Short mmCIF file of C-alpha atoms and ligand atoms in Angstrom, two decimals:
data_model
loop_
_atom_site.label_atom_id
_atom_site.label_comp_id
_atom_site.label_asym_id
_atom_site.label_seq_id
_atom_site.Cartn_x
_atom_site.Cartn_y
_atom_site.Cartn_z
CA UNK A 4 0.00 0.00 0.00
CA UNK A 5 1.10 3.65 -0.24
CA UNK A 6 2.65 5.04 2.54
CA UNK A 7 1.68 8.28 3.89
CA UNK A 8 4.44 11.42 3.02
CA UNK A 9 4.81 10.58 -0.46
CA UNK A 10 2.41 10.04 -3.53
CA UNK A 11 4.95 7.57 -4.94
CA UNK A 12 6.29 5.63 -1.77
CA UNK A 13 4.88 2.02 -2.10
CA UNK A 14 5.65 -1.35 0.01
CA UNK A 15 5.56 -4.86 -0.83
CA UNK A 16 5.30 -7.58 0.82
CA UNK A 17 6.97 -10.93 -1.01
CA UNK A 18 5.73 -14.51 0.78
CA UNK A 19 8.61 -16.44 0.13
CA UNK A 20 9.57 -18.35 -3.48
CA UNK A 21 7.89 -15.34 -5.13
CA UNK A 22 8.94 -12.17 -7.46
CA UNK A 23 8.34 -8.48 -7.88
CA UNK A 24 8.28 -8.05 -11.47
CA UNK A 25 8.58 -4.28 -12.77
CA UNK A 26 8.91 -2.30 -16.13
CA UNK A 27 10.25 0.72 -15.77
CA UNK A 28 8.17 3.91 -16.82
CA UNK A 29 10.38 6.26 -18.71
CA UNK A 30 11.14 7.81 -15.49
CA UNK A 31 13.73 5.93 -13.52
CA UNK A 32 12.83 3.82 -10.28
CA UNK A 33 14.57 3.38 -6.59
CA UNK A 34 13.95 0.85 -5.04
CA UNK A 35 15.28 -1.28 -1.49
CA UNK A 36 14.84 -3.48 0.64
CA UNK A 37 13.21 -3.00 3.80
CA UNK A 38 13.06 -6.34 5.39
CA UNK A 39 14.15 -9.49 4.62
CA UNK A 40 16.53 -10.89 1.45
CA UNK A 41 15.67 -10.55 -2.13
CA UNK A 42 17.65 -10.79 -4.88
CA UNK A 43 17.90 -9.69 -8.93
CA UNK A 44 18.24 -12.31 -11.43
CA UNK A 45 20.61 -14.05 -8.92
CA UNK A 46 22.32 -10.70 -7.29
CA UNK A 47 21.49 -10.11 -3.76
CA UNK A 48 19.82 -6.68 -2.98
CA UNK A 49 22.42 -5.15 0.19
CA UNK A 50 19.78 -4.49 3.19
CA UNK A 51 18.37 -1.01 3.29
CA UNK A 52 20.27 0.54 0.37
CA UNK A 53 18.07 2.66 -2.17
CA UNK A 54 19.35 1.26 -6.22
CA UNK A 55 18.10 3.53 -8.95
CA UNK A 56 16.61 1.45 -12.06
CA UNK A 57 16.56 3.36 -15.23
CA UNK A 58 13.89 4.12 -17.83
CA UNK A 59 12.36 0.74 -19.58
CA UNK A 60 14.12 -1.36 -17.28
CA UNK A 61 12.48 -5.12 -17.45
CA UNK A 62 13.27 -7.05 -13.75
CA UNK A 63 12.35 -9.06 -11.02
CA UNK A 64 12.87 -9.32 -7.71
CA UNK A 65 13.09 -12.57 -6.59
CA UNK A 66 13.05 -13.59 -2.92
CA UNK A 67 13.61 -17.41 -1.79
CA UNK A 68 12.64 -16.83 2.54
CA UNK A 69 10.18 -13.54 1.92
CA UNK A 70 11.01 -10.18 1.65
CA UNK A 71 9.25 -6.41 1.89
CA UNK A 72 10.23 -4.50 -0.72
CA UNK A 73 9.82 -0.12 -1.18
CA UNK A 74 9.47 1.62 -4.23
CA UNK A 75 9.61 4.55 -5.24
CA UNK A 76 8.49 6.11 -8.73
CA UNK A 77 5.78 5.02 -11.17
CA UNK A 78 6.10 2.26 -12.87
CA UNK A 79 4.70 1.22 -16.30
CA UNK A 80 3.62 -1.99 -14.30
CA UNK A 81 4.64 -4.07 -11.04
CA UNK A 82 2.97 -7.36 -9.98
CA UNK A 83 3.90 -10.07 -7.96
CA UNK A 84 4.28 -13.51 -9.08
CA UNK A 85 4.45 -16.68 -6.89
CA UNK A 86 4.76 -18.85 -10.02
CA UNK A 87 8.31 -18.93 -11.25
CA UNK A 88 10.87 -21.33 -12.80
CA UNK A 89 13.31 -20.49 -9.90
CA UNK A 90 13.53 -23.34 -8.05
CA UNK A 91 14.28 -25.23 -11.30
CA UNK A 92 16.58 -22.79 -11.83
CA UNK A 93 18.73 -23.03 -8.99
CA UNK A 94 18.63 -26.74 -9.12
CA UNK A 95 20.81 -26.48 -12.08
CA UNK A 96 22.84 -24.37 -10.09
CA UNK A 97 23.39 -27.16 -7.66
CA UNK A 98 24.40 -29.96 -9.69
CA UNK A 99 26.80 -27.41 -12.01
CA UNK A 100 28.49 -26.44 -8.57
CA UNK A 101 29.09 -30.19 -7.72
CA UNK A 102 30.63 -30.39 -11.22
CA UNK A 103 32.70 -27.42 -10.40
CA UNK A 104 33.66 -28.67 -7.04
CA UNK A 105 34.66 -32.31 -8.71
CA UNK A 106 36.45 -30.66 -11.41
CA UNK A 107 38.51 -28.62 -9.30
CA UNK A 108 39.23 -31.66 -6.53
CA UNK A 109 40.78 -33.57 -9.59
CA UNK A 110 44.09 -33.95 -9.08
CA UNK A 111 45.41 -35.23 -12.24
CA UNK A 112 45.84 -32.61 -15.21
CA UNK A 113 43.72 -34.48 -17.24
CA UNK A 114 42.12 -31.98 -19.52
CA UNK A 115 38.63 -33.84 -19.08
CA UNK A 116 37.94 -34.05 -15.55
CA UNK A 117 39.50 -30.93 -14.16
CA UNK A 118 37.07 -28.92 -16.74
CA UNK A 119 33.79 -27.50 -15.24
CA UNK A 120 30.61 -27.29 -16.70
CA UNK A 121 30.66 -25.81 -20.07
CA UNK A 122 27.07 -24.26 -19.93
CA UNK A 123 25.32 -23.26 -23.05
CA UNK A 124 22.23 -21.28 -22.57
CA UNK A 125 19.70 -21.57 -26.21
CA UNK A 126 16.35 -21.32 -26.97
CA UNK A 127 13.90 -19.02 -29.21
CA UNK A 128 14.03 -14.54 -28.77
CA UNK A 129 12.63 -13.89 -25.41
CA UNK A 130 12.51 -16.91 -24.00
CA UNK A 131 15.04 -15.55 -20.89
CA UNK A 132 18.41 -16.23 -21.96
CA UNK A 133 20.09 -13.71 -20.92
CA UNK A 134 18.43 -13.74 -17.42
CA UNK A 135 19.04 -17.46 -17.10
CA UNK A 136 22.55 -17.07 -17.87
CA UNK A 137 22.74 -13.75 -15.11
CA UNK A 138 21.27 -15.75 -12.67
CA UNK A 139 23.82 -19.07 -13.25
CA UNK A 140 26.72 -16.33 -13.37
CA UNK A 141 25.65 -14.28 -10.16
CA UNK A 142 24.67 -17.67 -7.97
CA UNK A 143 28.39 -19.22 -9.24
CA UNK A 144 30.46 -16.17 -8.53
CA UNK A 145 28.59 -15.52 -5.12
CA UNK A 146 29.89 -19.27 -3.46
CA UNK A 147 33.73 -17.94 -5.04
CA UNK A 148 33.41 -19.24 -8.69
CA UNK A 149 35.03 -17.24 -11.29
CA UNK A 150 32.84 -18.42 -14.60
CA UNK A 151 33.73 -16.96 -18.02
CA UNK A 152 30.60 -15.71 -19.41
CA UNK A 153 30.44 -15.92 -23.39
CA UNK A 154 28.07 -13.87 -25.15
CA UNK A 155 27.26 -15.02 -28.69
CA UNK A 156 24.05 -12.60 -29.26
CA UNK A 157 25.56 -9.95 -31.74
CA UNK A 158 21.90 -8.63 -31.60
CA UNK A 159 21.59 -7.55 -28.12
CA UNK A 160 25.23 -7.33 -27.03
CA UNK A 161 25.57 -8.26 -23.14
CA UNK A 162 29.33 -7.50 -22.76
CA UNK A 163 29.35 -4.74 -25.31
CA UNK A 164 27.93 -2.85 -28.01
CA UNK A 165 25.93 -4.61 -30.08
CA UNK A 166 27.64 -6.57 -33.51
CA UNK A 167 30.46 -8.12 -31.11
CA UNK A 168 30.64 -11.58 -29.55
CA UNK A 169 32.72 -11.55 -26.61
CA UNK A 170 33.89 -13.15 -23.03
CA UNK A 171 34.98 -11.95 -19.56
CA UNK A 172 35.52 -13.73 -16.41
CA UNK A 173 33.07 -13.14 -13.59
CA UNK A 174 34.58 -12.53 -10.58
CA UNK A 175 31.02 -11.38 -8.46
CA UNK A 176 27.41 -11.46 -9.02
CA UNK A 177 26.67 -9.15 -11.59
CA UNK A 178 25.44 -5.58 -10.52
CA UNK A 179 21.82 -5.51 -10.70
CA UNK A 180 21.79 -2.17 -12.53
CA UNK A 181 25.05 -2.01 -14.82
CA UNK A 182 24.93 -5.75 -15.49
CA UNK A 183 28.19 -7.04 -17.36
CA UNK A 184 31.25 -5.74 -16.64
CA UNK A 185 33.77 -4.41 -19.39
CA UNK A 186 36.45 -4.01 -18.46
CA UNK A 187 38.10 -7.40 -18.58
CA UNK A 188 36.24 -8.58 -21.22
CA UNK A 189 37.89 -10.35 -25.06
CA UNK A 190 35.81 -8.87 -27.58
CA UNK A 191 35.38 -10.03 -31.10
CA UNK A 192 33.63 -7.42 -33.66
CA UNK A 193 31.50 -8.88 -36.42
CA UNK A 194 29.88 -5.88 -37.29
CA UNK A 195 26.43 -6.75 -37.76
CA UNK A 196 23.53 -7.26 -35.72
CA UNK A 197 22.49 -10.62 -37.51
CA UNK A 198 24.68 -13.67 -37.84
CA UNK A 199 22.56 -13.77 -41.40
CA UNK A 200 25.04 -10.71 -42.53
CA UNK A 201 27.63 -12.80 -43.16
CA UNK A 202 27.45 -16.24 -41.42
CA UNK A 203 31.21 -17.55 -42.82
CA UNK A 204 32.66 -14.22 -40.38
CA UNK A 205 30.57 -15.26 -38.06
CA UNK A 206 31.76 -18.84 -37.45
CA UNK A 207 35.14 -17.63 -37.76
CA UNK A 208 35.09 -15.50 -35.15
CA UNK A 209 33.01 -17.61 -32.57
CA UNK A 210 35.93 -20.13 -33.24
CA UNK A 211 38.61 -17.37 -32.46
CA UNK A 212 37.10 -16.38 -29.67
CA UNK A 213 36.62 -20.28 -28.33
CA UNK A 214 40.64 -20.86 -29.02
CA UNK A 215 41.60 -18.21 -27.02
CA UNK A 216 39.78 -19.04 -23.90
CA UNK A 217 40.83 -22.75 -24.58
CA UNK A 218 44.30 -21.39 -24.47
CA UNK A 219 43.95 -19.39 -21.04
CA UNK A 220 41.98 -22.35 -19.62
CA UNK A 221 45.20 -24.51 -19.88
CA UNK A 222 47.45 -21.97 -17.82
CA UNK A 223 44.33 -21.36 -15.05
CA UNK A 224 42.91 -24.37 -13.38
CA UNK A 225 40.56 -22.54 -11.70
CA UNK A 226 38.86 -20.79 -14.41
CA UNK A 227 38.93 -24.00 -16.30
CA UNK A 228 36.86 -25.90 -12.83
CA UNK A 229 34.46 -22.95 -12.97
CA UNK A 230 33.80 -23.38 -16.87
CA UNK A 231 31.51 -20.98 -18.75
CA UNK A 232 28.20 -19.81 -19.40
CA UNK A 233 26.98 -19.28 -22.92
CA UNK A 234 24.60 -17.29 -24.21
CA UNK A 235 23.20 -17.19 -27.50
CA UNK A 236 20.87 -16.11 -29.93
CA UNK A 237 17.29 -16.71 -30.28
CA UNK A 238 17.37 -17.23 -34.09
CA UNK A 239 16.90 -21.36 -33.65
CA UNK A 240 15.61 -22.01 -37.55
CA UNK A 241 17.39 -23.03 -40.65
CA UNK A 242 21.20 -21.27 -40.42
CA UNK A 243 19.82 -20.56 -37.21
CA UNK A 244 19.87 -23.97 -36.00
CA UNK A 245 23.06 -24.84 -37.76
CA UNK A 246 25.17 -21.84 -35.86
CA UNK A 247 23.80 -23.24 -32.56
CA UNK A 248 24.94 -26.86 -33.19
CA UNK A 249 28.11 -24.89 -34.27
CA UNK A 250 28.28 -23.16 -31.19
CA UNK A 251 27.71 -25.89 -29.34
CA UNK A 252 30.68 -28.11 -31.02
CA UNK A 253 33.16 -25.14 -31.08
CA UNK A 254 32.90 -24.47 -27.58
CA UNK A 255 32.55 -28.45 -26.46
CA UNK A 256 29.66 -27.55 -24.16
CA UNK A 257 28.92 -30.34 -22.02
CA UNK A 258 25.52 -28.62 -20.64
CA UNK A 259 22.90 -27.42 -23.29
CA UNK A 260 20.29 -25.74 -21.04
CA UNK A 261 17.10 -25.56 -23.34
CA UNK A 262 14.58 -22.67 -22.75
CA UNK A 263 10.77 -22.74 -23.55
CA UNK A 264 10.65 -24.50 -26.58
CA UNK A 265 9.67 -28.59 -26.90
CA UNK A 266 10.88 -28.89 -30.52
CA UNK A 267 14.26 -27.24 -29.98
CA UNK A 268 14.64 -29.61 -27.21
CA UNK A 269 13.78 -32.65 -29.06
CA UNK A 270 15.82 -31.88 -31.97
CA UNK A 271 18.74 -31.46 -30.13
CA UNK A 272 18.23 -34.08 -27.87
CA UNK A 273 18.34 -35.82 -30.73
CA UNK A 274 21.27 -34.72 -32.67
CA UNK A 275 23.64 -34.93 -29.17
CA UNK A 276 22.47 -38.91 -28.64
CA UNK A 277 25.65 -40.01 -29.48
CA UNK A 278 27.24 -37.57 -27.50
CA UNK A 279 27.62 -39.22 -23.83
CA UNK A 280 29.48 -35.87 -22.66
CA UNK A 281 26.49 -33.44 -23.21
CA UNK A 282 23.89 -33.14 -21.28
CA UNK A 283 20.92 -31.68 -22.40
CA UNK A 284 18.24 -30.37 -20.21
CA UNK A 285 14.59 -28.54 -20.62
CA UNK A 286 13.64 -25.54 -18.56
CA UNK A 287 10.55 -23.58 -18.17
CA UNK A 288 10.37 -20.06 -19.52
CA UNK A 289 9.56 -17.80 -16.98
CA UNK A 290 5.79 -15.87 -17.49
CA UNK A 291 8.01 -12.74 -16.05
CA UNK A 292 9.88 -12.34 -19.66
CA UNK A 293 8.98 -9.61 -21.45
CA UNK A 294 8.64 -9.62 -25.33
CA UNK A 295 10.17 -7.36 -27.37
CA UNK A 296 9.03 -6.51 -30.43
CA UNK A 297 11.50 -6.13 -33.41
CA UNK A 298 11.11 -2.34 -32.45
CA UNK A 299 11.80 -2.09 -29.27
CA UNK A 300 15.09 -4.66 -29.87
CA UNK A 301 16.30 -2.18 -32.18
CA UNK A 302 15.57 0.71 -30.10
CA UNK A 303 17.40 -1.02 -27.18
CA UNK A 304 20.56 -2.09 -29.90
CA UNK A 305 20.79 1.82 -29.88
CA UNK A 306 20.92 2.37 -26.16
CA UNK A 307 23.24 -0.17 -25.68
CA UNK A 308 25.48 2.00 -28.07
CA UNK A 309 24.58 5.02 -26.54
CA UNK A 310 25.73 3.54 -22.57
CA UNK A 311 29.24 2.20 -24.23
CA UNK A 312 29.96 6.44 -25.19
CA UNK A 313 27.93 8.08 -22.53
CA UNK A 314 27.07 5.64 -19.60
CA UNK A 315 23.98 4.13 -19.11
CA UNK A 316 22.31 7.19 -17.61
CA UNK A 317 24.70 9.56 -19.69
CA UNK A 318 27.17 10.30 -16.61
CA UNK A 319 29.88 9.72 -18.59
CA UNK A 320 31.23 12.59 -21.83
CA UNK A 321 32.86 10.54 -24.56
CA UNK A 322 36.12 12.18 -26.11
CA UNK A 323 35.86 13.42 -29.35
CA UNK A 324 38.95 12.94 -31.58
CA UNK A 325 40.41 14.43 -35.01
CA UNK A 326 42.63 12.34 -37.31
CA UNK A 327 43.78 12.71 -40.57
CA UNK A 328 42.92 10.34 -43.16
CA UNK A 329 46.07 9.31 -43.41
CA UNK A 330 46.72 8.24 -39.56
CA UNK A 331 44.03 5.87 -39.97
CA UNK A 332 42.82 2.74 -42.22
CA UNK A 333 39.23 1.44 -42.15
CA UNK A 334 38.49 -2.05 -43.49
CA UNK A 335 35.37 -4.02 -43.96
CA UNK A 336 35.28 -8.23 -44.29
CA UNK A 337 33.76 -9.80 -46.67
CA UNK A 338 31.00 -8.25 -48.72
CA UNK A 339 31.25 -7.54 -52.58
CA UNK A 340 29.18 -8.60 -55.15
CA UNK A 341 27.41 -11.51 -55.24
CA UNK A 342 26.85 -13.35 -58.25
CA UNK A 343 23.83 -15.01 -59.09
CA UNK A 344 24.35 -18.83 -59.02
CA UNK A 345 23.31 -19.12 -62.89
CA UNK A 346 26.23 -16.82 -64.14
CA UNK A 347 29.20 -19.17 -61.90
CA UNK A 348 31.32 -21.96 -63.13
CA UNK A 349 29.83 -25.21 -62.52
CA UNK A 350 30.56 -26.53 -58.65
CA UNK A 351 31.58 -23.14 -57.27
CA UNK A 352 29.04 -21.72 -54.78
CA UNK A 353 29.83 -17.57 -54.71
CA UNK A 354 32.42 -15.82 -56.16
CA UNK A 355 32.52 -13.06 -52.89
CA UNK A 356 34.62 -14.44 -50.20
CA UNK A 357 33.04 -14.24 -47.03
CA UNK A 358 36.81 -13.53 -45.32
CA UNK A 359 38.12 -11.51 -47.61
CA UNK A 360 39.84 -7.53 -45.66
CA UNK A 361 38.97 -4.85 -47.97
CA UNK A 362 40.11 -1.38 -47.37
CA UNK A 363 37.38 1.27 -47.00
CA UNK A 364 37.86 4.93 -48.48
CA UNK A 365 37.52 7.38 -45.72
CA UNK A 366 35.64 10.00 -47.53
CA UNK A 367 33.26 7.16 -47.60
CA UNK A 368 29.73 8.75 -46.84
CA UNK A 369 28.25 5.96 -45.63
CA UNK A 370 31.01 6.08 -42.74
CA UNK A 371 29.55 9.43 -41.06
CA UNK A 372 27.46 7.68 -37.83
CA UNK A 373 28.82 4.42 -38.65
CA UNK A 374 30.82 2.61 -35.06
CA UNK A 375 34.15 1.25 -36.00
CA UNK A 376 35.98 -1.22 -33.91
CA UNK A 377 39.75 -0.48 -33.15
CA UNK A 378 41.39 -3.80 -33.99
CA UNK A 379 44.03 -5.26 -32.09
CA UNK A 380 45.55 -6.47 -35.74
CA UNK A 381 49.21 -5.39 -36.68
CA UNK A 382 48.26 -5.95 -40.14
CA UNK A 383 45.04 -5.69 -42.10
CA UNK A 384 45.38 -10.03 -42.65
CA UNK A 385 45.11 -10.48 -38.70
CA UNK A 386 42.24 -8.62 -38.41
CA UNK A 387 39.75 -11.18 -38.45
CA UNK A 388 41.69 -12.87 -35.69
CA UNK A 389 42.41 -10.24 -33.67
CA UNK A 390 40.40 -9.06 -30.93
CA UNK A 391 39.50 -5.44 -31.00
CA UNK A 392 40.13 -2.93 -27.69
CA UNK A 393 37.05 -0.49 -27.99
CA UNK A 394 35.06 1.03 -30.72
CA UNK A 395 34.88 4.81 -31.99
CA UNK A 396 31.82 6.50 -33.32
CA UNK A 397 32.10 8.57 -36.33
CA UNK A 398 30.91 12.06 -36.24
CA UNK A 399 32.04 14.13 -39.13
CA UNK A 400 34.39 13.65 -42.79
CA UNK A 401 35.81 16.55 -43.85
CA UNK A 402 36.54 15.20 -47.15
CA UNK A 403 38.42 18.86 -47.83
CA UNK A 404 40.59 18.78 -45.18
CA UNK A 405 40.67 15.23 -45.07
CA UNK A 406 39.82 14.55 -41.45
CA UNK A 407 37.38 12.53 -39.87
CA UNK A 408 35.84 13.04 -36.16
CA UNK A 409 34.44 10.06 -34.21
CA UNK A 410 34.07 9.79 -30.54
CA UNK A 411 36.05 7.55 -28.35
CA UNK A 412 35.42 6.33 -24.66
CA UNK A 413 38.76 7.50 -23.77
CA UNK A 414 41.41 10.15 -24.67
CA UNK A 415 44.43 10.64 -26.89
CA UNK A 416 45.72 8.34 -29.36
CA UNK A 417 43.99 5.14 -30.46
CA UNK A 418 45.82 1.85 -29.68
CA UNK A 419 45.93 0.90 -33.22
CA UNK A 420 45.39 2.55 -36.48
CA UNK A 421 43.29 -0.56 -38.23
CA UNK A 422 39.79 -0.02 -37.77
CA UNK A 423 36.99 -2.20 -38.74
CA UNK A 424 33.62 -1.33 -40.39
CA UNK A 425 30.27 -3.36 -40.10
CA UNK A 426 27.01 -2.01 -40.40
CA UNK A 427 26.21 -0.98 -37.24
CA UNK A 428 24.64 2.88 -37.48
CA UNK A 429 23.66 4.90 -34.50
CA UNK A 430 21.97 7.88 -34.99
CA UNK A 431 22.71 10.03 -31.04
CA UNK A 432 19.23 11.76 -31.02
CA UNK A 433 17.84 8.70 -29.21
P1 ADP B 513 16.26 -13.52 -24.22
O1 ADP B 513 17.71 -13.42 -23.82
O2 ADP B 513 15.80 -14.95 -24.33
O3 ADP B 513 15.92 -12.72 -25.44
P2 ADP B 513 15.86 -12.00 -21.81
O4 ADP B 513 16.47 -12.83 -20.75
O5 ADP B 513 16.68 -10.84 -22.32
O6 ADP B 513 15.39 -12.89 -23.03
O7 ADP B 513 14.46 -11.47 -21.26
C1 ADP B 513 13.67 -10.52 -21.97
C2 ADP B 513 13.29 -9.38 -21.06
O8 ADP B 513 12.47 -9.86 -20.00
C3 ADP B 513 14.48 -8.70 -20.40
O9 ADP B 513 14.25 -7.31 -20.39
C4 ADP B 513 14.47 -9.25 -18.98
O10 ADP B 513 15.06 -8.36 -18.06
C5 ADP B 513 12.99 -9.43 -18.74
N1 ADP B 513 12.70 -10.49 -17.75
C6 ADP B 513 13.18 -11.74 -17.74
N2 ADP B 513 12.68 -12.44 -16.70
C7 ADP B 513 11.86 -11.59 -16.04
C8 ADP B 513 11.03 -11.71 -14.87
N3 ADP B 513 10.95 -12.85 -14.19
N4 ADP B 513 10.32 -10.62 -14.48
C9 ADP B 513 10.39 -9.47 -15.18
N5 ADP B 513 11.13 -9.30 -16.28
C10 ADP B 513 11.86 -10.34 -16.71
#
């Protein structure tokens, strides 16, 4: 009920194994807890302490023993739940912590049983993978787990902006406001925000990226008992389908945690029989998910770009940076014309090459708003297997003087001079 002293103060009392769940208005939310524990997709709430939730925020607050919780703000909705997926939930927890916990009391250095769980999180859009994989993340890192998260969704982008796939160890539960930490994380740009763009680029980097974590499992026992959490996209059809079994090979995920749909399930039930070493399990979607509409994805694809320049309630002033076109070299991968089948030599497929590097001209208009990732690459050939270290937004081509302004997260210099295009727009006025 509302309590008296302010028009927007309002208590509520959780019975225990329920939820909160609240959308943010377009005016941001505080909220605390008064009494009891309650947590966010897996990340405790500290007693007492008022968090601020911003505009179109979609959450939960879960508590296992009961909880009272105070908000205030108007919200675009709150109701309480007592039907959730959470005790399911955590019982995966349970038996991927005794895997850790035998994995890491394994003595020997064989490769196969001092590896943790290798956790792959699938199922169709909005089905609550990313929340599932917060919640496995938060729960491992609270009992002293560090899990590598690996985020395969270049359509929402966890880690980072949008168009990337990427992985960073998690070292606590995940703040129930900023969500993924950055700074540690590999990141791979792919430049689109559809595998569809260019699937061969997209394979190729999801196999990168799984090579270099295999490599820093080998010197890290630990982070090799705690094992990963994957999350991935919900595009589960035709290519779809294939880049999940892809994923799922690539990363030799021993856990394939299926979300909310049967014939997903089935088929890869199916298609893993003859692997002994995979598990695959079903879990309930939770009625708390929100749907998105293709909209309101794309609308959040922006913000995501617009927190990695200004912070995710614009505390933070991006640098903005003049080169000449000369100090800097843009490339885009793959691409070019594609020919129709009819017009190719018999047996050959395409004539573009999915992999090829292919410089960009500068005074290239479609460049103005585009993001560019700074590659880690000496060379334009190690670009697609180098990571990249940030991304700039462009701003303005003087095609007279020949300088181009983008904005950077940080000052000075960039760390490289090899920059990658995809096609990844963001118009600011957001
Ligand atoms: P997916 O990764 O499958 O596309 P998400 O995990 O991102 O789905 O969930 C979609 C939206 O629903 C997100 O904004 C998320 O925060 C929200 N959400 C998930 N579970 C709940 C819940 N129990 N209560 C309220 N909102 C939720």
């Amino acid at each position: 009920g509302a309590v008296p002293g302010s028009a927007n103060l309002k208590q509520v009392k959780l019975e225990r194994e329920s939820e909160l769940r609240i959308e943010v208005s377009e005016e941001p939310l505080r909220l605390r807890v008064v009494n009891g524990t309650a947590e966010i997709f897996g990340s405790e709430l500290p007693p007492e302490i008022w968090r601020t939730f911003p505009p179109r925020m979609k959450f939960a607050v879960f508590t296992w023993y009961g909880a009272t919780i105070e908000m205030d703000g108007v919200t675009e909705t709150d109701y309480t739940a007592d039907e959730t997926p959470m005790v399911s939930y955590i019982n995966v927890h349970a038996i991927l912590d005794a895997r850790r916990r035998f994995a890491k009391a394994s003595t020997s250095n064989d490769p196969e049983s001092s590896q943790g769980p290798r956790v792959i999180v699938v199922g169709p859009t909005d089905s609550g993978k990313s929340t599932l994989t917060k919640m496995l993340l938060s729960w491992a890192a609270k009992q002293g787990w560090r899990p590598t998260f690996v985020d395969l969704d270049v359509g929402q982008g966890s880690i980072t902006i949008p168009g990337s796939i990427a992985a960073a160890p998690i070292e606590m539960p995940l703040d129930p406001v900023e969500g993924f930490p950055l700074d540690m994380a590999l990141v791979y740009y792919y430049g689109h925000a559809s595998p569809n763009m260019n699937v061969e680029l997209y394979k190729a980097l999801v196999k990168e990226l799984a090579q270099v974590l295999e490599k820093q499992f080998v010197g890290n026992p630990e982070s090799r008992a705690a094992g990963m959490v994957i999350n991935t996209m919900g595009w589960i059809e035709g290519i779809g389908y294939e880049l999940l079994l892809h994923a799922i090979d690539t990363f030799n995920a021993s856990v394939v945690l299926v979300l909310g749909q049967e014939k997903l399930f089935s088929r890869l039930k199916d298609v893993l029989r003859s692997k002994s070493n995979v598990d695959v399990v079903k879990l309930h979607k939770s009625g708390g998910v929100v749907a998105r509409v293709k909209e309101v994805r794309k609308r959040s694809r922006n913000f995501k770009i617009q927190e990695y320049f200004y912070g995710l309630s614009k505390e933070l002033s991006p640098y903005a940076n003049t080169s000449s076109f000369s100090d800097l070299q843009v490339f885009r991968i793959g691409g070019g014309p594609q020919a129709p089948k009819s017009a190719l030599p018999a047996g050959s497929t395409s004539v573009s090459n999915p992999l090829r590097v292919t410089p960009v001209n500068i005074d290239d208009r479609d460049l103005l708003h585009s993001v560019l990732a700074v590659s880690y690459a000496e060379e334009p050939d190690q670009i697609i297997s180098s990571n990249v270290s940030g991304f700039v937004y462009v701003t303005e081509v003087n095609v007279v003087k020949k300088k181009i302004t983008y904005l950077a997260p940080s000052p000075g210099t960039l760390p490289s001079k090899l920059l990658v295009a995809g096609s990844l727009a963001w118009l600011e006025s957001v």
